[in-house]
Amino acid sequence: MEKYSFEGNRIITGLRHFYRGGQLINDLKDVVKGDVYNRSYSDLRNGNPTVPLIELYNSLDSEKAGKLERIFGCRNLSNKEILDFGRWVEDSDIVERVARRIKDSYAVGVHLIGSVLPEDATVWFQKWAEYKLEFLKEALT
């Protein structure tokens, strides 16, 4: 397997941070509001252990964590389960914690890419990160 140059590795790693930030946005939107496609908590229902779901689980007391375990992967959630889940999210600080991870991912991505590419090329990545963070803010309100 051919190795990339130091600069190539920094760009690849920076792009991975951008991808991670975007994926975290999708996962967080799914936990907060269902998701953009209105599939209603698809990660929870499909049993996908995303960062926001793990953060939520870790923030719950043992009784609520047990309830979350029972509904994790259940394709059909009752209205009560949906309401409980929404309340757990609202009562937790997972939105803020995951939002910080997203911001950090984009900041690291911009830093790594900016350490290799010229400023006029890096500005595109900075603007993309700003756009995605603004999109995140709007999507969560």
mmCIF file of C-alpha atoms in Angstrom:
data_model
loop_
_atom_site.group_PDB
_atom_site.id
_atom_site.type_symbol
_atom_site.label_atom_id
_atom_site.label_comp_id
_atom_site.label_asym_id
_atom_site.label_seq_id
_atom_site.Cartn_x
_atom_site.Cartn_y
_atom_site.Cartn_z
ATOM 1 C CA MET A 1 0.000 0.000 0.000
ATOM 2 C CA GLU A 2 1.387 3.322 -1.059
ATOM 3 C CA LYS A 3 1.885 5.861 1.672
ATOM 4 C CA TYR A 4 0.737 9.427 1.298
ATOM 5 C CA SER A 5 2.990 12.366 1.909
ATOM 6 C CA PHE A 6 2.769 14.219 5.195
ATOM 7 C CA GLU A 7 0.731 16.926 3.462
ATOM 8 C CA GLY A 8 -1.561 14.348 1.853
ATOM 9 C CA ASN A 9 -2.221 12.722 5.206
ATOM 10 C CA ARG A 10 -3.126 16.101 6.727
ATOM 11 C CA ILE A 11 -5.606 16.815 3.928
ATOM 12 C CA ILE A 12 -7.169 13.344 4.174
ATOM 13 C CA THR A 13 -7.459 13.646 7.938
ATOM 14 C CA GLY A 14 -8.937 17.129 7.584
ATOM 15 C CA LEU A 15 -11.550 15.816 5.141
ATOM 16 C CA ARG A 16 -12.385 13.013 7.554
ATOM 17 C CA HIS A 17 -13.071 15.627 10.233
ATOM 18 C CA PHE A 18 -15.409 17.400 7.817
ATOM 19 C CA TYR A 19 -17.210 14.136 7.113
ATOM 20 C CA ARG A 20 -17.460 13.400 10.849
ATOM 21 C CA GLY A 21 -18.963 16.834 11.505
ATOM 22 C CA GLY A 22 -21.605 16.283 8.832
ATOM 23 C CA GLN A 23 -22.451 12.818 10.108
ATOM 24 C CA LEU A 24 -22.783 14.112 13.656
ATOM 25 C CA ILE A 25 -25.187 16.793 12.413
ATOM 26 C CA ASN A 26 -27.355 14.129 10.778
ATOM 27 C CA ASP A 27 -27.261 11.956 13.887
ATOM 28 C CA LEU A 28 -28.089 14.846 16.191
ATOM 29 C CA LYS A 29 -31.012 15.992 14.030
ATOM 30 C CA ASP A 30 -32.390 12.451 14.136
ATOM 31 C CA VAL A 31 -32.301 12.455 17.946
ATOM 32 C CA VAL A 32 -33.745 15.945 18.324
ATOM 33 C CA LYS A 33 -36.491 16.021 15.723
ATOM 34 C CA GLY A 34 -36.668 12.693 13.971
ATOM 35 C CA ASP A 35 -34.692 13.645 10.881
ATOM 36 C CA VAL A 36 -34.838 15.818 7.815
ATOM 37 C CA TYR A 37 -36.760 13.110 5.928
ATOM 38 C CA ASN A 38 -39.345 12.757 8.720
ATOM 39 C CA ARG A 39 -38.548 9.118 9.334
ATOM 40 C CA SER A 40 -38.981 9.729 13.036
ATOM 41 C CA TYR A 41 -35.964 8.628 15.052
ATOM 42 C CA SER A 42 -34.633 6.244 12.434
ATOM 43 C CA ASP A 43 -31.324 5.663 14.257
ATOM 44 C CA LEU A 44 -33.106 4.719 17.476
ATOM 45 C CA ARG A 45 -35.644 2.519 15.689
ATOM 46 C CA ASN A 46 -33.003 0.819 13.538
ATOM 47 C CA GLY A 47 -30.669 0.207 16.478
ATOM 48 C CA ASN A 48 -27.843 2.412 15.171
ATOM 49 C CA PRO A 49 -25.673 3.399 18.149
ATOM 50 C CA THR A 50 -24.824 6.975 17.169
ATOM 51 C CA VAL A 51 -22.818 9.420 19.257
ATOM 52 C CA PRO A 52 -25.923 11.395 20.321
ATOM 53 C CA LEU A 53 -27.739 8.204 21.371
ATOM 54 C CA ILE A 54 -24.711 7.022 23.347
ATOM 55 C CA GLU A 55 -24.352 10.468 24.963
ATOM 56 C CA LEU A 56 -28.054 10.390 25.874
ATOM 57 C CA TYR A 57 -27.824 6.870 27.279
ATOM 58 C CA ASN A 58 -24.821 7.814 29.411
ATOM 59 C CA SER A 59 -26.638 10.857 30.792
ATOM 60 C CA LEU A 60 -29.757 8.984 31.937
ATOM 61 C CA ASP A 61 -30.381 7.478 35.343
ATOM 62 C CA SER A 62 -30.519 3.687 35.444
ATOM 63 C CA GLU A 63 -34.326 3.489 35.153
ATOM 64 C CA LYS A 64 -34.490 5.683 32.049
ATOM 65 C CA ALA A 65 -31.382 4.041 30.577
ATOM 66 C CA GLY A 66 -33.143 0.682 30.931
ATOM 67 C CA LYS A 67 -36.184 2.064 29.114
ATOM 68 C CA LEU A 68 -33.935 3.376 26.347
ATOM 69 C CA GLU A 69 -32.324 -0.055 26.054
ATOM 70 C CA ARG A 70 -35.762 -1.639 25.661
ATOM 71 C CA ILE A 71 -36.856 0.689 22.860
ATOM 72 C CA PHE A 72 -33.476 0.717 21.075
ATOM 73 C CA GLY A 73 -33.984 -1.149 17.820
ATOM 74 C CA CYS A 74 -37.794 -1.287 18.111
ATOM 75 C CA ARG A 75 -39.177 -0.491 14.675
ATOM 76 C CA ASN A 76 -42.529 0.735 16.030
ATOM 77 C CA LEU A 77 -42.440 3.145 18.933
ATOM 78 C CA SER A 78 -45.567 3.975 20.908
ATOM 79 C CA ASN A 79 -46.619 7.588 21.399
ATOM 80 C CA LYS A 80 -45.578 7.329 25.052
ATOM 81 C CA GLU A 81 -42.122 6.038 24.079
ATOM 82 C CA ILE A 82 -41.707 8.888 21.598
ATOM 83 C CA LEU A 83 -42.784 11.435 24.208
ATOM 84 C CA ASP A 84 -40.494 9.923 26.845
ATOM 85 C CA PHE A 85 -37.578 9.914 24.417
ATOM 86 C CA GLY A 86 -38.185 13.542 23.464
ATOM 87 C CA ARG A 87 -38.340 14.544 27.119
ATOM 88 C CA TRP A 88 -35.067 12.739 27.863
ATOM 89 C CA VAL A 89 -33.384 14.627 25.031
ATOM 90 C CA GLU A 90 -34.836 17.976 26.178
ATOM 91 C CA ASP A 91 -33.827 17.359 29.789
ATOM 92 C CA SER A 92 -30.264 16.431 28.861
ATOM 93 C CA ASP A 93 -27.357 18.495 27.604
ATOM 94 C CA ILE A 94 -26.585 16.208 24.676
ATOM 95 C CA VAL A 95 -27.437 18.830 22.061
ATOM 96 C CA GLU A 96 -24.821 21.194 23.459
ATOM 97 C CA ARG A 97 -22.239 18.449 23.961
ATOM 98 C CA VAL A 98 -22.637 16.996 20.471
ATOM 99 C CA ALA A 99 -22.746 20.501 18.948
ATOM 100 C CA ARG A 100 -19.348 21.155 20.555
ATOM 101 C CA ARG A 101 -18.014 17.965 18.953
ATOM 102 C CA ILE A 102 -19.338 19.111 15.589
ATOM 103 C CA LYS A 103 -17.713 22.533 15.925
ATOM 104 C CA ASP A 104 -14.459 20.906 16.989
ATOM 105 C CA SER A 105 -14.544 18.516 14.020
ATOM 106 C CA TYR A 106 -14.936 21.379 11.563
ATOM 107 C CA ALA A 107 -12.300 23.501 13.328
ATOM 108 C CA VAL A 108 -9.758 20.670 13.239
ATOM 109 C CA GLY A 109 -10.625 19.964 9.604
ATOM 110 C CA VAL A 110 -10.086 23.601 8.630
ATOM 111 C CA HIS A 111 -6.835 23.729 10.605
ATOM 112 C CA LEU A 112 -5.406 20.582 9.012
ATOM 113 C CA ILE A 113 -6.407 21.502 5.488
ATOM 114 C CA GLY A 114 -5.281 25.101 6.011
ATOM 115 C CA SER A 115 -1.867 23.917 7.140
ATOM 116 C CA VAL A 116 -1.286 22.447 3.672
ATOM 117 C CA LEU A 117 -3.391 24.304 1.114
ATOM 118 C CA PRO A 118 -3.011 27.975 0.241
ATOM 119 C CA GLU A 119 -5.331 30.425 1.963
ATOM 120 C CA ASP A 120 -7.458 31.040 -1.142
ATOM 121 C CA ALA A 121 -8.235 27.308 -1.313
ATOM 122 C CA THR A 122 -8.724 26.962 2.436
ATOM 123 C CA VAL A 123 -11.326 29.711 2.539
ATOM 124 C CA TRP A 124 -13.780 27.405 0.754
ATOM 125 C CA PHE A 125 -13.522 24.873 3.600
ATOM 126 C CA GLN A 126 -13.932 27.635 6.187
ATOM 127 C CA LYS A 127 -17.089 28.874 4.445
ATOM 128 C CA TRP A 128 -18.454 25.320 4.208
ATOM 129 C CA ALA A 129 -17.891 24.811 7.931
ATOM 130 C CA GLU A 130 -19.649 28.109 8.692
ATOM 131 C CA TYR A 131 -22.563 27.107 6.448
ATOM 132 C CA LYS A 132 -22.924 23.705 8.128
ATOM 133 C CA LEU A 133 -22.760 25.220 11.616
ATOM 134 C CA GLU A 134 -25.424 27.770 10.685
ATOM 135 C CA PHE A 135 -27.495 24.930 9.211
ATOM 136 C CA LEU A 136 -27.070 23.025 12.486
ATOM 137 C CA LYS A 137 -28.269 26.018 14.498
ATOM 138 C CA GLU A 138 -31.350 26.435 12.281
ATOM 139 C CA ALA A 139 -32.109 22.707 12.223
ATOM 140 C CA LEU A 140 -32.125 22.487 15.997
ATOM 141 C CA THR A 141 -34.387 25.472 16.633
#
